[in-house]
Amino acid sequence: MPTPRLVLRRPDDWHVHLRDGAMLAAVLPFTARQFGRAIIMPNLKPPAATAADAAAYRDRILAALPAGVEFTPLMTAYLTDATDPDDLAAGAAAGIFTAAKLYPANATTNSAHGVTDLNRIARVLERMAEIGLPLLIHGEVTDGNVDIFDREAVFIDRTLAPLLERHPTLRVVLEHATTQEAVDFVRAHADSGRVGATITAHHLLINRSHIFQGGIRPHLYCLPIAKREKHRRALVEAAISGEGPFFLGTDTAPHPVTAKESACGCAGCFTAATALELYAEAFEEAGALDKLEAFASLNGPRFYGLPVSEEQVVLERSGTVVLDLVTLPDGDAVLPFRSGEKLSWRFMGAV
Ligand code: DOR
Ligand code: ZN
């Protein structure tokens, strides 16, 4: 008999793009419905770089929450070459910042103000290590001569490994890990307790061939780009391992359909509408539904030193049909990952 119901502590999403304005209002209810807390990415236009920016953004998120929904946005600082270590430390001390995000300049969406050279933020990183503020990393080199499918593995060798040596107590999360190399690297540092990795639902479900199945599929284009099947398998194996450094981070990244279906389409998969159902799909296919709670609800809080949720949520096997579209007030829309398809599980809310 297949399991008819799945009960787990309320999960958290350790990597979310909520955007701002009308997009924020349209997408926030999906994340807030399933997750208790989420790490909010700061790559707005302009970026949320200072403690004041982040506090104002947090207020806009809280104001956009549907009535009666409890959800805690955990804010991050967008690091630039000009980040002031005192502002960062004051923001952390005031409970505004949970972490800071490193976008190598021009690595991805809205990263033009990112860090051009890690040496420029050496003092910031020293301060973060001192106060225990985690560094969340978009781990791809921006060197155009490096093949797009190799950018994460090369980043690990060229940038991440030396960074950890230079800052021996800095805590880091390799965000949206996509490769066997990432999994191996995180495991090699497991004993130190200072290296974690988030894994998205879409990287557990697709490999690079899916992006070109029967034609080019812009809604499956994200960064880091999905890799070969052997890498997808390595990610599944890490996610279902129950090992502490691996935890849930959807990287749900909404863009209007017009911006995705374009001659130069934006990177990002919008998975928030059925995030847990998608993870359940991947875990079930691997025969490891019993490991979903550790990945989704336990490992992340432990890494961040936060309490695990005391609330429980339920998924049922009745299945869900993914929304076709989420409409925006300007007439545009966001197309959810697996739009219109049937998934095996259905998120039912709190027990
Ligand atoms: O696919 C992605 N979309 N990857 C990122 O790193 C950024 C994100 C976005 O903000 O759209
Ligand atoms: Zn992201």
Coordinates of N, CA, C and O in Angstrom, one line a residue, residues 82-185:
A82 N 31.0 47.9 -2.0 CA 30.9 49.0 -1.1 C 30.2 48.7 0.3 O 30.0 49.6 1.1
T83 N 29.9 47.4 0.5 CA 29.2 47.1 1.7 C 30.0 47.5 3.0 O 31.2 47.3 3.0
D84 N 29.3 48.1 3.9 CA 29.9 48.6 5.1 C 29.8 47.6 6.2 O 28.7 47.2 6.6
P85 N 30.9 47.1 6.7 CA 30.9 46.0 7.7 C 30.1 46.4 9.0 O 29.4 45.6 9.6
D86 N 30.1 47.7 9.3 CA 29.4 48.2 10.5 C 27.9 48.1 10.3 O 27.1 47.8 11.2
D87 N 27.5 48.5 9.1 CA 26.0 48.5 8.8 C 25.5 47.0 8.8 O 24.5 46.7 9.4
L88 N 26.4 46.1 8.3 CA 26.0 44.7 8.2 C 25.9 44.2 9.7 O 24.9 43.5 10.1
A89 N 26.9 44.5 10.5 CA 26.9 44.0 11.9 C 25.8 44.6 12.7 O 25.1 43.9 13.5
A90 N 25.5 45.9 12.4 CA 24.4 46.5 13.2 C 23.0 45.9 12.7 O 22.2 45.6 13.6
G91 N 22.9 45.6 11.4 CA 21.7 44.9 10.9 C 21.5 43.5 11.5 O 20.4 43.1 11.8
A92 N 22.6 42.8 11.7 CA 22.6 41.5 12.2 C 22.2 41.6 13.7 O 21.3 40.9 14.2
A93 N 22.8 42.5 14.4 CA 22.6 42.7 15.9 C 21.1 43.1 16.1 O 20.5 42.7 17.1
A94 N 20.5 43.9 15.2 CA 19.1 44.3 15.3 C 18.1 43.3 14.9 O 16.9 43.5 14.9
G95 N 18.6 42.1 14.4 CA 17.7 41.0 14.0 C 17.1 41.3 12.6 O 16.2 40.6 12.2
I96 N 17.7 42.2 11.9 CA 17.2 42.4 10.5 C 17.9 41.4 9.6 O 17.2 40.8 8.7
F97 N 19.2 41.2 9.7 CA 19.8 40.3 8.8 C 20.0 38.9 9.4 O 20.5 38.8 10.5
T98 N 19.6 37.9 8.6 CA 19.9 36.5 9.0 C 21.2 36.0 8.3 O 21.8 35.1 8.7
A99 N 21.5 36.7 7.2 CA 22.6 36.2 6.4 C 23.0 37.3 5.4 O 22.3 38.3 5.3
A100 N 24.0 37.1 4.6 CA 24.3 38.1 3.5 C 24.6 37.2 2.3 O 25.1 36.1 2.3
K101 N 24.2 37.8 1.1 CA 24.2 37.1 -0.1 C 25.4 37.6 -1.0 O 25.4 38.8 -1.3
L102 N 26.2 36.7 -1.5 CA 27.2 37.0 -2.4 C 26.8 36.6 -3.9 O 26.6 35.5 -4.2
Y103 N 26.6 37.7 -4.7 CA 26.4 37.5 -6.1 C 27.7 37.9 -6.8 O 28.0 39.1 -6.7
P104 N 28.4 37.0 -7.4 CA 29.6 37.5 -8.2 C 29.0 38.5 -9.3 O 27.9 38.1 -9.8
A105 N 29.5 39.6 -9.4 CA 29.0 40.6 -10.4 C 28.6 40.0 -11.7 O 29.5 39.4 -12.3
N106 N 27.4 40.2 -12.1 CA 26.9 39.7 -13.4 C 26.8 38.2 -13.6 O 26.7 37.7 -14.7
A107 N 26.7 37.5 -12.5 CA 26.5 36.1 -12.6 C 25.1 35.7 -12.9 O 24.9 34.6 -13.6
T108 N 24.1 36.5 -12.6 CA 22.7 36.1 -12.8 C 21.8 37.4 -12.7 O 22.3 38.5 -12.8
T109 N 20.5 37.1 -12.6 CA 19.5 38.2 -12.6 C 19.8 39.3 -11.5 O 20.0 38.9 -10.4
N110 N 19.8 40.5 -11.9 CA 20.0 41.6 -11.0 C 21.2 41.5 -10.2 O 21.2 41.7 -8.9
S111 N 22.3 41.1 -10.8 CA 23.6 40.9 -10.0 C 24.6 41.9 -10.5 O 25.8 41.8 -10.1
A112 N 24.2 42.9 -11.2 CA 25.2 43.9 -11.8 C 25.9 44.6 -10.6 O 27.0 45.1 -10.8
H113 N 25.2 44.8 -9.5 CA 25.9 45.5 -8.4 C 26.6 44.5 -7.4 O 27.0 44.9 -6.3
G114 N 26.7 43.3 -7.9 CA 27.4 42.3 -7.0 C 28.9 42.5 -6.9 O 29.4 43.6 -7.3
V115 N 29.5 41.6 -6.2 CA 30.9 41.8 -5.9 C 31.8 41.5 -7.1 O 31.7 40.4 -7.7
T116 N 32.7 42.4 -7.4 CA 33.6 42.2 -8.5 C 34.9 41.5 -8.2 O 35.5 40.9 -9.1
D117 N 35.2 41.5 -6.9 CA 36.5 40.8 -6.5 C 36.4 40.6 -5.0 O 36.2 41.5 -4.2
L118 N 36.5 39.3 -4.6 CA 36.3 39.0 -3.2 C 37.3 39.7 -2.3 O 37.0 40.0 -1.1
N119 N 38.4 40.1 -2.8 CA 39.4 40.8 -1.9 C 38.8 42.2 -1.5 O 39.2 42.7 -0.4
R120 N 37.9 42.7 -2.3 CA 37.3 44.0 -1.9 C 36.4 43.9 -0.7 O 36.1 44.9 -0.1
I121 N 35.9 42.7 -0.4 CA 35.0 42.6 0.8 C 35.7 41.7 1.9 O 35.0 41.2 2.7
A122 N 37.0 41.7 1.8 CA 37.7 40.9 2.9 C 37.3 41.3 4.3 O 37.1 40.4 5.1
R123 N 37.2 42.6 4.5 CA 36.9 43.1 5.9 C 35.4 42.7 6.2 O 35.1 42.4 7.4
V124 N 34.6 42.7 5.2 CA 33.2 42.3 5.5 C 33.1 40.9 5.9 O 32.4 40.5 6.8
L125 N 33.9 40.1 5.1 CA 33.8 38.6 5.4 C 34.5 38.3 6.8 O 34.0 37.4 7.5
E126 N 35.5 39.0 7.1 CA 36.1 38.8 8.5 C 35.1 39.2 9.6 O 34.9 38.4 10.5
R127 N 34.4 40.2 9.3 CA 33.4 40.6 10.3 C 32.2 39.6 10.4 O 31.8 39.3 11.5
M128 N 31.8 39.1 9.3 CA 30.8 38.1 9.3 C 31.2 36.8 10.0 O 30.4 36.2 10.8
A129 N 32.5 36.4 9.8 CA 33.0 35.3 10.5 C 33.0 35.5 12.0 O 32.6 34.7 12.8
E130 N 33.3 36.7 12.4 CA 33.4 37.1 13.8 C 32.0 37.1 14.5 O 31.9 36.6 15.6
I131 N 31.0 37.5 13.8 CA 29.7 37.6 14.4 C 28.8 36.4 14.0 O 27.7 36.3 14.5
G132 N 29.4 35.5 13.2 CA 28.6 34.3 12.9 C 27.5 34.5 11.9 O 26.5 33.7 11.9
L133 N 27.6 35.5 11.1 CA 26.6 35.7 10.0 C 26.9 34.9 8.8 O 28.0 35.1 8.2
P134 N 26.0 34.0 8.4 CA 26.4 33.1 7.2 C 26.4 33.9 5.9 O 25.7 34.8 5.7
L135 N 27.3 33.4 5.1 CA 27.5 33.9 3.7 C 26.8 33.0 2.7 O 27.2 31.8 2.7
L136 N 25.8 33.5 2.0 CA 25.1 32.6 1.1 C 25.6 32.9 -0.3 O 25.7 34.1 -0.7
I137 N 26.0 31.9 -1.0 CA 26.8 32.1 -2.2 C 26.1 31.6 -3.5 O 25.7 30.5 -3.6
H138 N 26.0 32.5 -4.5 CA 25.7 32.1 -5.8 C 27.0 31.6 -6.4 O 27.9 32.4 -6.8
G139 N 27.2 30.3 -6.5 CA 28.5 29.7 -6.8 C 28.7 29.4 -8.3 O 28.8 28.3 -8.7
E140 N 28.9 30.5 -9.0 CA 29.3 30.3 -10.4 C 30.3 31.4 -10.8 O 30.2 32.6 -10.4
V141 N 31.4 31.0 -11.5 CA 32.3 31.9 -12.0 C 31.6 32.7 -13.2 O 30.7 32.3 -13.8
T142 N 32.1 34.0 -13.4 CA 31.5 34.8 -14.4 C 32.4 34.9 -15.6 O 32.1 35.7 -16.5
D143 N 33.4 34.1 -15.6 CA 34.4 34.1 -16.8 C 33.7 33.5 -18.0 O 33.3 32.3 -18.0
G144 N 33.4 34.4 -19.0 CA 32.7 33.9 -20.2 C 33.4 32.8 -20.9 O 32.8 32.1 -21.8
N145 N 34.7 32.6 -20.6 CA 35.4 31.5 -21.3 C 35.2 30.2 -20.7 O 35.6 29.1 -21.2
V146 N 34.6 30.2 -19.5 CA 34.2 28.9 -18.9 C 32.8 28.5 -19.4 O 31.9 29.3 -19.3
D147 N 32.7 27.3 -19.8 CA 31.5 26.7 -20.3 C 30.4 26.9 -19.2 O 30.7 26.6 -18.1
I148 N 29.2 27.2 -19.7 CA 28.1 27.5 -18.7 C 27.8 26.3 -17.8 O 27.5 26.4 -16.6
F149 N 28.0 25.1 -18.3 CA 27.8 23.9 -17.5 C 28.9 23.6 -16.5 O 28.7 22.7 -15.7
D150 N 30.0 24.3 -16.7 CA 31.2 24.0 -15.8 C 31.3 25.2 -14.7 O 32.2 25.1 -13.9
R151 N 30.5 26.2 -14.8 CA 30.8 27.4 -14.0 C 30.7 27.1 -12.5 O 31.4 27.8 -11.7
E152 N 29.8 26.2 -12.1 CA 29.7 25.9 -10.6 C 31.0 25.1 -10.2 O 31.6 25.5 -9.1
A153 N 31.3 24.1 -10.9 CA 32.5 23.3 -10.5 C 33.8 24.1 -10.5 O 34.6 24.0 -9.6
V154 N 33.9 25.0 -11.5 CA 35.1 25.8 -11.5 C 35.1 26.8 -10.4 O 36.1 27.1 -9.7
F155 N 33.9 27.4 -10.0 CA 33.8 28.3 -8.9 C 34.3 27.6 -7.6 O 35.0 28.2 -6.8
I156 N 33.9 26.3 -7.4 CA 34.2 25.6 -6.2 C 35.8 25.5 -6.1 O 36.3 25.8 -5.0
D157 N 36.4 25.2 -7.2 CA 37.9 25.1 -7.2 C 38.6 26.4 -7.0 O 39.5 26.6 -6.2
R158 N 38.1 27.4 -7.9 CA 38.9 28.6 -8.0 C 38.6 29.6 -6.8 O 39.4 30.4 -6.4
T159 N 37.3 29.6 -6.4 CA 36.9 30.6 -5.5 C 36.5 30.1 -4.1 O 36.9 30.6 -3.1
L160 N 35.6 29.1 -4.1 CA 35.1 28.7 -2.8 C 36.1 28.0 -1.9 O 36.2 28.4 -0.7
A161 N 36.9 27.1 -2.4 CA 37.9 26.4 -1.6 C 38.9 27.4 -1.0 O 39.1 27.4 0.2
P162 N 39.5 28.3 -1.8 CA 40.4 29.3 -1.3 C 39.7 30.2 -0.3 O 40.3 30.6 0.7
L163 N 38.4 30.6 -0.5 CA 37.7 31.5 0.4 C 37.6 30.8 1.8 O 37.8 31.5 2.8
L164 N 37.3 29.5 1.8 CA 37.2 28.9 3.1 C 38.5 28.8 3.8 O 38.6 28.8 5.1
E165 N 39.6 28.7 3.1 CA 40.9 28.7 3.7 C 41.3 30.0 4.2 O 41.9 30.1 5.3
R166 N 40.9 31.1 3.5 CA 41.2 32.4 4.0 C 40.4 32.8 5.2 O 40.8 33.6 6.0
H167 N 39.2 32.3 5.3 CA 38.3 32.6 6.4 C 37.9 31.3 7.1 O 36.8 30.8 6.9
P168 N 38.8 30.8 8.0 CA 38.5 29.5 8.5 C 37.3 29.3 9.4 O 37.0 28.2 9.8
T169 N 36.7 30.4 9.8 CA 35.5 30.2 10.7 C 34.2 30.8 10.0 O 33.2 30.7 10.6
L170 N 34.4 31.3 8.8 CA 33.2 31.8 8.1 C 32.2 30.6 7.8 O 32.7 29.6 7.3
R171 N 30.9 30.9 8.0 CA 29.9 29.8 7.7 C 29.3 30.2 6.3 O 29.0 31.3 6.0
V172 N 29.2 29.2 5.5 CA 28.8 29.5 4.1 C 27.7 28.5 3.7 O 27.7 27.3 4.1
V173 N 26.8 28.9 2.8 CA 25.8 28.0 2.2 C 26.1 28.2 0.7 O 26.0 29.3 0.1
L174 N 26.3 27.0 0.0 CA 26.4 27.0 -1.4 C 25.0 26.9 -1.9 O 24.3 25.8 -1.7
E175 N 24.5 28.0 -2.4 CA 23.0 28.0 -2.8 C 22.8 27.2 -4.1 O 23.7 27.1 -5.0
H176 N 21.6 26.7 -4.2 CA 21.1 25.9 -5.4 C 22.3 25.1 -6.0 O 22.7 25.3 -7.1
A177 N 22.8 24.1 -5.2 CA 23.8 23.2 -5.7 C 23.3 22.4 -6.9 O 22.1 22.0 -6.9
T178 N 24.1 22.3 -7.9 CA 23.6 21.6 -9.1 C 24.6 20.5 -9.6 O 24.3 19.9 -10.6
T179 N 25.6 20.2 -8.9 CA 26.6 19.3 -9.5 C 27.1 18.2 -8.4 O 27.0 18.5 -7.2
Q180 N 27.6 17.1 -9.0 CA 28.2 16.1 -8.1 C 29.4 16.8 -7.4 O 29.6 16.5 -6.2
E181 N 30.1 17.7 -8.0 CA 31.3 18.3 -7.4 C 30.8 19.1 -6.2 O 31.5 19.1 -5.1
A182 N 29.7 19.8 -6.3 CA 29.2 20.5 -5.1 C 28.8 19.6 -4.0 O 29.2 19.9 -2.8
V183 N 28.2 18.5 -4.3 CA 27.8 17.5 -3.2 C 29.1 17.0 -2.6 O 29.2 17.0 -1.3
D184 N 30.1 16.7 -3.4 CA 31.3 16.1 -2.8 C 32.0 17.2 -1.9 O 32.5 16.8 -0.8
F185 N 32.0 18.4 -2.4 CA 32.7 19.5 -1.7 C 32.0 19.7 -0.3 O 32.7 19.8 0.7

